[in-house]
CSV table of C-alpha atoms in Angstrom, one decimal:
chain,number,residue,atom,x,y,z
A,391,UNK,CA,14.9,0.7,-13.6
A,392,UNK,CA,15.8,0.5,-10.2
A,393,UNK,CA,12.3,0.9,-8.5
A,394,UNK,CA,11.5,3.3,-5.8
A,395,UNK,CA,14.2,4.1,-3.8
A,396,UNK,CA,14.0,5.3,0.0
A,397,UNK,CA,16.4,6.2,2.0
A,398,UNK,CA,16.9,5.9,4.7
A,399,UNK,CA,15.7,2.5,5.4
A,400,UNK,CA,15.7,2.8,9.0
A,401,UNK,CA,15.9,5.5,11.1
A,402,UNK,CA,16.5,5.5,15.3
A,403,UNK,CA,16.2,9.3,16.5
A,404,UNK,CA,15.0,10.6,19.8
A,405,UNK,CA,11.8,12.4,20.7
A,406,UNK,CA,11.8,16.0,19.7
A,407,UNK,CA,14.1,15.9,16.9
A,408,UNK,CA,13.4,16.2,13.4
A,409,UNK,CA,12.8,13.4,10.9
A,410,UNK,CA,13.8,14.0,6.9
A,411,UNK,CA,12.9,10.9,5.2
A,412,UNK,CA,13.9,10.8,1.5
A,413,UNK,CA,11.8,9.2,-1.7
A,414,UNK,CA,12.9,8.8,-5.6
A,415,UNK,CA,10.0,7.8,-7.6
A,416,UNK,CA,10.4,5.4,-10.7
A,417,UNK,CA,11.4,7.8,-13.6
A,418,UNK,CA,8.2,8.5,-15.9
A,419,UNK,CA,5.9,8.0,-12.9
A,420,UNK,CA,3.8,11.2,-12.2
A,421,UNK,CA,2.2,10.2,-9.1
A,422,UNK,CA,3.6,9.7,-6.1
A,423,UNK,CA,2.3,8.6,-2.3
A,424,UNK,CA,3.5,8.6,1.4
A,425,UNK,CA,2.3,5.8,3.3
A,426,UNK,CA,2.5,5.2,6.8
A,427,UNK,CA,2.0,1.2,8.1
A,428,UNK,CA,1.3,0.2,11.8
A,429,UNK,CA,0.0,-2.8,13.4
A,430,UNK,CA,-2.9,-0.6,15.0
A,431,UNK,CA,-3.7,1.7,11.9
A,432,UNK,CA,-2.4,-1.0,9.0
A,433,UNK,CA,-1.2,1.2,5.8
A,434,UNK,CA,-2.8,4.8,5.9
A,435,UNK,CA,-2.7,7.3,3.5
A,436,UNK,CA,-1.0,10.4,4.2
A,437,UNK,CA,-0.5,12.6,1.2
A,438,UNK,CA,-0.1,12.2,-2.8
A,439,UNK,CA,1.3,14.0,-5.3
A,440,UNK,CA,0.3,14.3,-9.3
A,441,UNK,CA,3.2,16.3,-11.3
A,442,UNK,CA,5.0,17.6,-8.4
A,443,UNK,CA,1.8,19.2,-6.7
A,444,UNK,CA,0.3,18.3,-3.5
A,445,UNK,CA,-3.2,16.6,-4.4
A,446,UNK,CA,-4.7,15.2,-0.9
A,447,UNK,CA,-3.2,15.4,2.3
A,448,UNK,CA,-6.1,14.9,4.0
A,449,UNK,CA,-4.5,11.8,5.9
A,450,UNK,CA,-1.2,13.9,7.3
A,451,UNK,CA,-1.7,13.4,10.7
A,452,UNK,CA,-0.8,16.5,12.6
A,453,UNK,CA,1.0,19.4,11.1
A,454,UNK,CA,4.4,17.8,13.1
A,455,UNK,CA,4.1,16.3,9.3
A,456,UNK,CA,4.9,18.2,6.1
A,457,UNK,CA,5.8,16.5,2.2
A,458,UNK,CA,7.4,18.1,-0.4
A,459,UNK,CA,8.2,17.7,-4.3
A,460,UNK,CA,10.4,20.0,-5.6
A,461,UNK,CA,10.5,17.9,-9.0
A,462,UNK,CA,9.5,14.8,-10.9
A,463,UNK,CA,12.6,12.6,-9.3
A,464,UNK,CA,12.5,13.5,-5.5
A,465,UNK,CA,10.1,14.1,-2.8
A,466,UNK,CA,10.8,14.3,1.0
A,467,UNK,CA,8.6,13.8,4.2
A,468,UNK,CA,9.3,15.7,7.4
A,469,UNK,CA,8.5,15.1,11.0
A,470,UNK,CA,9.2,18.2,13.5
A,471,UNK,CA,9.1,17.2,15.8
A,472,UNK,CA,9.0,13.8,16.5
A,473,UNK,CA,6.9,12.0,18.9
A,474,UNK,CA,7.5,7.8,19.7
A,475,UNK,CA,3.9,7.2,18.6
A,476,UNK,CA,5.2,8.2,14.9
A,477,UNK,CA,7.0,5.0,15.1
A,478,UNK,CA,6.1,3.0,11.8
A,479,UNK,CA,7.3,2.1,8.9
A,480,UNK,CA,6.6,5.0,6.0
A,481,UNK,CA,6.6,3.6,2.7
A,482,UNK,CA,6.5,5.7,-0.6
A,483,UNK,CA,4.9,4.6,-3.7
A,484,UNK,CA,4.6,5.8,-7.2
A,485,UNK,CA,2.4,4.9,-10.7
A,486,UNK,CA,1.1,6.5,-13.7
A,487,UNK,CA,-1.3,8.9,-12.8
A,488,UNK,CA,-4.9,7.9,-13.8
A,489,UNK,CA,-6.1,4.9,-15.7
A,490,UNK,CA,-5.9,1.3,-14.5
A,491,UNK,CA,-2.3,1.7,-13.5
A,492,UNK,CA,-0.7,-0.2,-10.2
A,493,UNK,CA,1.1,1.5,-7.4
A,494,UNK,CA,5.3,0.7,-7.0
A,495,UNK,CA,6.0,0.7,-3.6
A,496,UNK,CA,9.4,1.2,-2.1
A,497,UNK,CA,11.0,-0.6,0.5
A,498,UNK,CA,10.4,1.5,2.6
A,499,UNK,CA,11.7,3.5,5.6
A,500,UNK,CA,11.8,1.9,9.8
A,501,UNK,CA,11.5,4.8,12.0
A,502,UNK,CA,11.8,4.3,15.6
A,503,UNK,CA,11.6,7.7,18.2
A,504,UNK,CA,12.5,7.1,21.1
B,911,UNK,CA,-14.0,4.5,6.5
B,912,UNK,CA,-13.6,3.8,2.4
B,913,UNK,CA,-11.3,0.9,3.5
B,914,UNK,CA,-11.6,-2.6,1.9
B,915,UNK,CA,-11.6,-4.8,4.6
B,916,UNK,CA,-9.6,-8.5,4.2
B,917,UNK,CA,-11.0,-11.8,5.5
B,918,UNK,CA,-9.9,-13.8,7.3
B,919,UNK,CA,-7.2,-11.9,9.4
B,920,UNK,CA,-5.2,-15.0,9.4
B,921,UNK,CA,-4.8,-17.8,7.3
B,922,UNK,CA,-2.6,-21.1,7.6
B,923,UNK,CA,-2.5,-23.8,5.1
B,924,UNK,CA,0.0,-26.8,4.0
B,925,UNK,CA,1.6,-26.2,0.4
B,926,UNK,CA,-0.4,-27.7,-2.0
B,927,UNK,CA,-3.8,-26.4,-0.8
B,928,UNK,CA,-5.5,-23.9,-2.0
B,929,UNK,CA,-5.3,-20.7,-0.2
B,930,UNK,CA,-8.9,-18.2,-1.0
B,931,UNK,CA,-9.3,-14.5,1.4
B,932,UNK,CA,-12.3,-11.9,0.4
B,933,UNK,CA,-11.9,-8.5,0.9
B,934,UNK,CA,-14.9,-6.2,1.3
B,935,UNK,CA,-15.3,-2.2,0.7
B,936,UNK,CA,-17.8,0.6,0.8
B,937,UNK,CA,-17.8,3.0,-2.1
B,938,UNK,CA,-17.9,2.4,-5.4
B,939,UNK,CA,-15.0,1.4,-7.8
B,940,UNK,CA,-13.2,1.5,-10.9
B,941,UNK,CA,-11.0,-0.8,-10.3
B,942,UNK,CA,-9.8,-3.2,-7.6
B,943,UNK,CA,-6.2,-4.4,-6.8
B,944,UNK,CA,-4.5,-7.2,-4.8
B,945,UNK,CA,-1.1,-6.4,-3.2
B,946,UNK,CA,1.5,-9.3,-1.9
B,947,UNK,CA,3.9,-8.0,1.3
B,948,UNK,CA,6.7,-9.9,2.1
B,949,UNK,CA,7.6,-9.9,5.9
B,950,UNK,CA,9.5,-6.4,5.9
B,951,UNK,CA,9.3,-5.5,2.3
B,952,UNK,CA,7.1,-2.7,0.3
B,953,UNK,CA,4.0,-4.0,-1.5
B,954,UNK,CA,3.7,-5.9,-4.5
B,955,UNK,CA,1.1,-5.4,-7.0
B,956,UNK,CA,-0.4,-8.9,-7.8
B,957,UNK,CA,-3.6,-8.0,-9.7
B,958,UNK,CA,-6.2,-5.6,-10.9
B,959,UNK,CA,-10.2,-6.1,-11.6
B,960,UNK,CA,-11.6,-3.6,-13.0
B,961,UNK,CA,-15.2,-2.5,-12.2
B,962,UNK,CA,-16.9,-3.9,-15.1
B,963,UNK,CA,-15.2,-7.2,-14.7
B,964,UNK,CA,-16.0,-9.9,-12.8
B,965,UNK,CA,-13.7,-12.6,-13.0
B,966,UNK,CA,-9.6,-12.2,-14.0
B,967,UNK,CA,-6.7,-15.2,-13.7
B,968,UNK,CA,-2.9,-14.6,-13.5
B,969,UNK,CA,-1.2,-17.4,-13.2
B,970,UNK,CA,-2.2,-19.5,-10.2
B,971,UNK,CA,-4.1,-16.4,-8.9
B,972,UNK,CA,-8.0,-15.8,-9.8
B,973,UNK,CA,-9.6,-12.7,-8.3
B,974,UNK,CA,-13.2,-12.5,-8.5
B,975,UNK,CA,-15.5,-9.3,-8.1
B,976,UNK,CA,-19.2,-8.2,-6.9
B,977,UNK,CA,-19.9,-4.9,-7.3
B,978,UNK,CA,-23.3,-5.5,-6.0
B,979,UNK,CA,-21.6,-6.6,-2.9
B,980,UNK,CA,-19.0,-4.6,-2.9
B,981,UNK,CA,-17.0,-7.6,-2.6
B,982,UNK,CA,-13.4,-9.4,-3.9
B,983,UNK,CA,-11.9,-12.6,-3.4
B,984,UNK,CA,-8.4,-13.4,-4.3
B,985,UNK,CA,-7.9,-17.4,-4.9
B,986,UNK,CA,-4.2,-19.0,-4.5
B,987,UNK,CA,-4.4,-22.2,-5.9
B,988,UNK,CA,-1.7,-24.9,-5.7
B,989,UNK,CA,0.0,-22.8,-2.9
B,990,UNK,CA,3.7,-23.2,-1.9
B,991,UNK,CA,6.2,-22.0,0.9
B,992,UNK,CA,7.0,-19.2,-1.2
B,993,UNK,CA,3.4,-17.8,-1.0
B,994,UNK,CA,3.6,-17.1,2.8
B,995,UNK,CA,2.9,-13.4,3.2
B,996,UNK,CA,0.5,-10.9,3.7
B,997,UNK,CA,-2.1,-10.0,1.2
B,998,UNK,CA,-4.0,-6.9,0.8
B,999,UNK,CA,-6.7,-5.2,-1.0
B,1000,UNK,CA,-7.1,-1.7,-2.5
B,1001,UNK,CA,-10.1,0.0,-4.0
B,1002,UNK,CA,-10.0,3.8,-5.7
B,1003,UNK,CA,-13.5,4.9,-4.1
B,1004,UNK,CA,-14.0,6.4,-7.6
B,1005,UNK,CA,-10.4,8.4,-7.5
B,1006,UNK,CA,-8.2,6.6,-10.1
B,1007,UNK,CA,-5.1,8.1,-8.5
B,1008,UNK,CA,-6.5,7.4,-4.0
B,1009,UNK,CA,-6.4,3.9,-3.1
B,1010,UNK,CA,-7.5,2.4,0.2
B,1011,UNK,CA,-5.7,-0.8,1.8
B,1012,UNK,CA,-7.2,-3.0,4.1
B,1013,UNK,CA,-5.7,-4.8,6.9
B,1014,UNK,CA,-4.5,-8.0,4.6
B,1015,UNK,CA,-4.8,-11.6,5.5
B,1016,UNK,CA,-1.5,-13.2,6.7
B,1017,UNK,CA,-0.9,-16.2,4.7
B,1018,UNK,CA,1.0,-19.2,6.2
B,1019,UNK,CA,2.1,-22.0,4.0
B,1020,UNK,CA,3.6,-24.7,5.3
B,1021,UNK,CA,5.7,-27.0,3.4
């Protein structure tokens, strides 16, 4: 298997514009996570999915930021519009849902707004 | 915040030492896990503990836990160049599927 794939793996854009940033889970995993990691904040949180359906978003930060999962093998999260302080790198995971299972993290995705 | 919390911050050692960092949470558990990131890389899962265990070795790794004090330690032993990077912690609060990361501990080994 090839992992978790992201794409891209880095983005530059300028302030205002809209960020798409892409995530393929490892096939067979049902759960899947965004991720955002700073320096200030370290790795937060922002939304996970079980089977395709939002479960917590409770750490999206502004509604700028929306996540979707239209099925089992692709998710996306959206910034619109983009501000520089959303400058991190986002990271998407994915595991087995429930259990003792670990978390398989992609390589994530470098955004700079400028 | 349900965040584990790593210590120390920072960590620098010569290869061959043994390398030990704690992390400490809030809530309670069901299981614990240690992460590995490589300067600009994703995470790595090292290790899980679960709740009702208190000791668990992997190789040159040995994780301990406390659930009376909420607290993990993650022991490198017989650590090498290759071991530089940052480590981090992650409790469930409860949630099996919501995990929390601490800060990590940067890990230096110098050969």
């Amino acid at each position: 298997d090839a992992g978790v794939i992201q794409s891209p793996r880095h983005e530059v854009t300028e302030m205002g514009q809209e960020v798409t940033l892409r995530c393929k889970p490892i096939s067979g995993h049902n759960s899947l996570f965004w991720y955002r990691q700073t320096m200030m904040r370290g790795l937060e949180l922002l939304i996970y999915f079980n089977n395709n359906v939002p479960i917590d978003d409770s750490g999206m930060p502004e509604d700028r930021f929306s996540a979707k999962m239209p099925n089992a093998s692709f998710s996306t999260l959206k910034i619109q519009p983009s501000e520089p302080r959303d400058s991190a790198v986002y990271f998407c995971a994915s595991k087995l849902a429930g259990g003792f299972n670990e978390q398989f993290f992609g390589p994530g995705t470098r955004l700079t707004v400028l | 915040s349900q965040q584990g919390e790593e210590d120390p911050q920072a960590l620098s050692i010569q290869e061959g030492e043994n390398a030990t960092m704690n992390c400490s949470y809030k809530t309670s558990i069901n299981n614990l896990q240690w992460y590995r990131q490589n300067s600009g890389r994703g995470l790595v899962h090292l290790i899980l503990i679960r709740s009702n265990e208190r000791e668990k070795h992997s190789g040159r790794l040995r994780v301990t836990l406390d659930t009376s004090k909420k607290s993990s330690s993650l022991l490198i032993t017989a650590s090498r160049a290759a071991d530089t990077a940052s480590y981090f912690c992650a409790t469930d609060g409860g949630n099996f599927n919501k995990f929390y990361f601490g800060s990590g501990t940067k890990l230096n080994v110098k050969p």
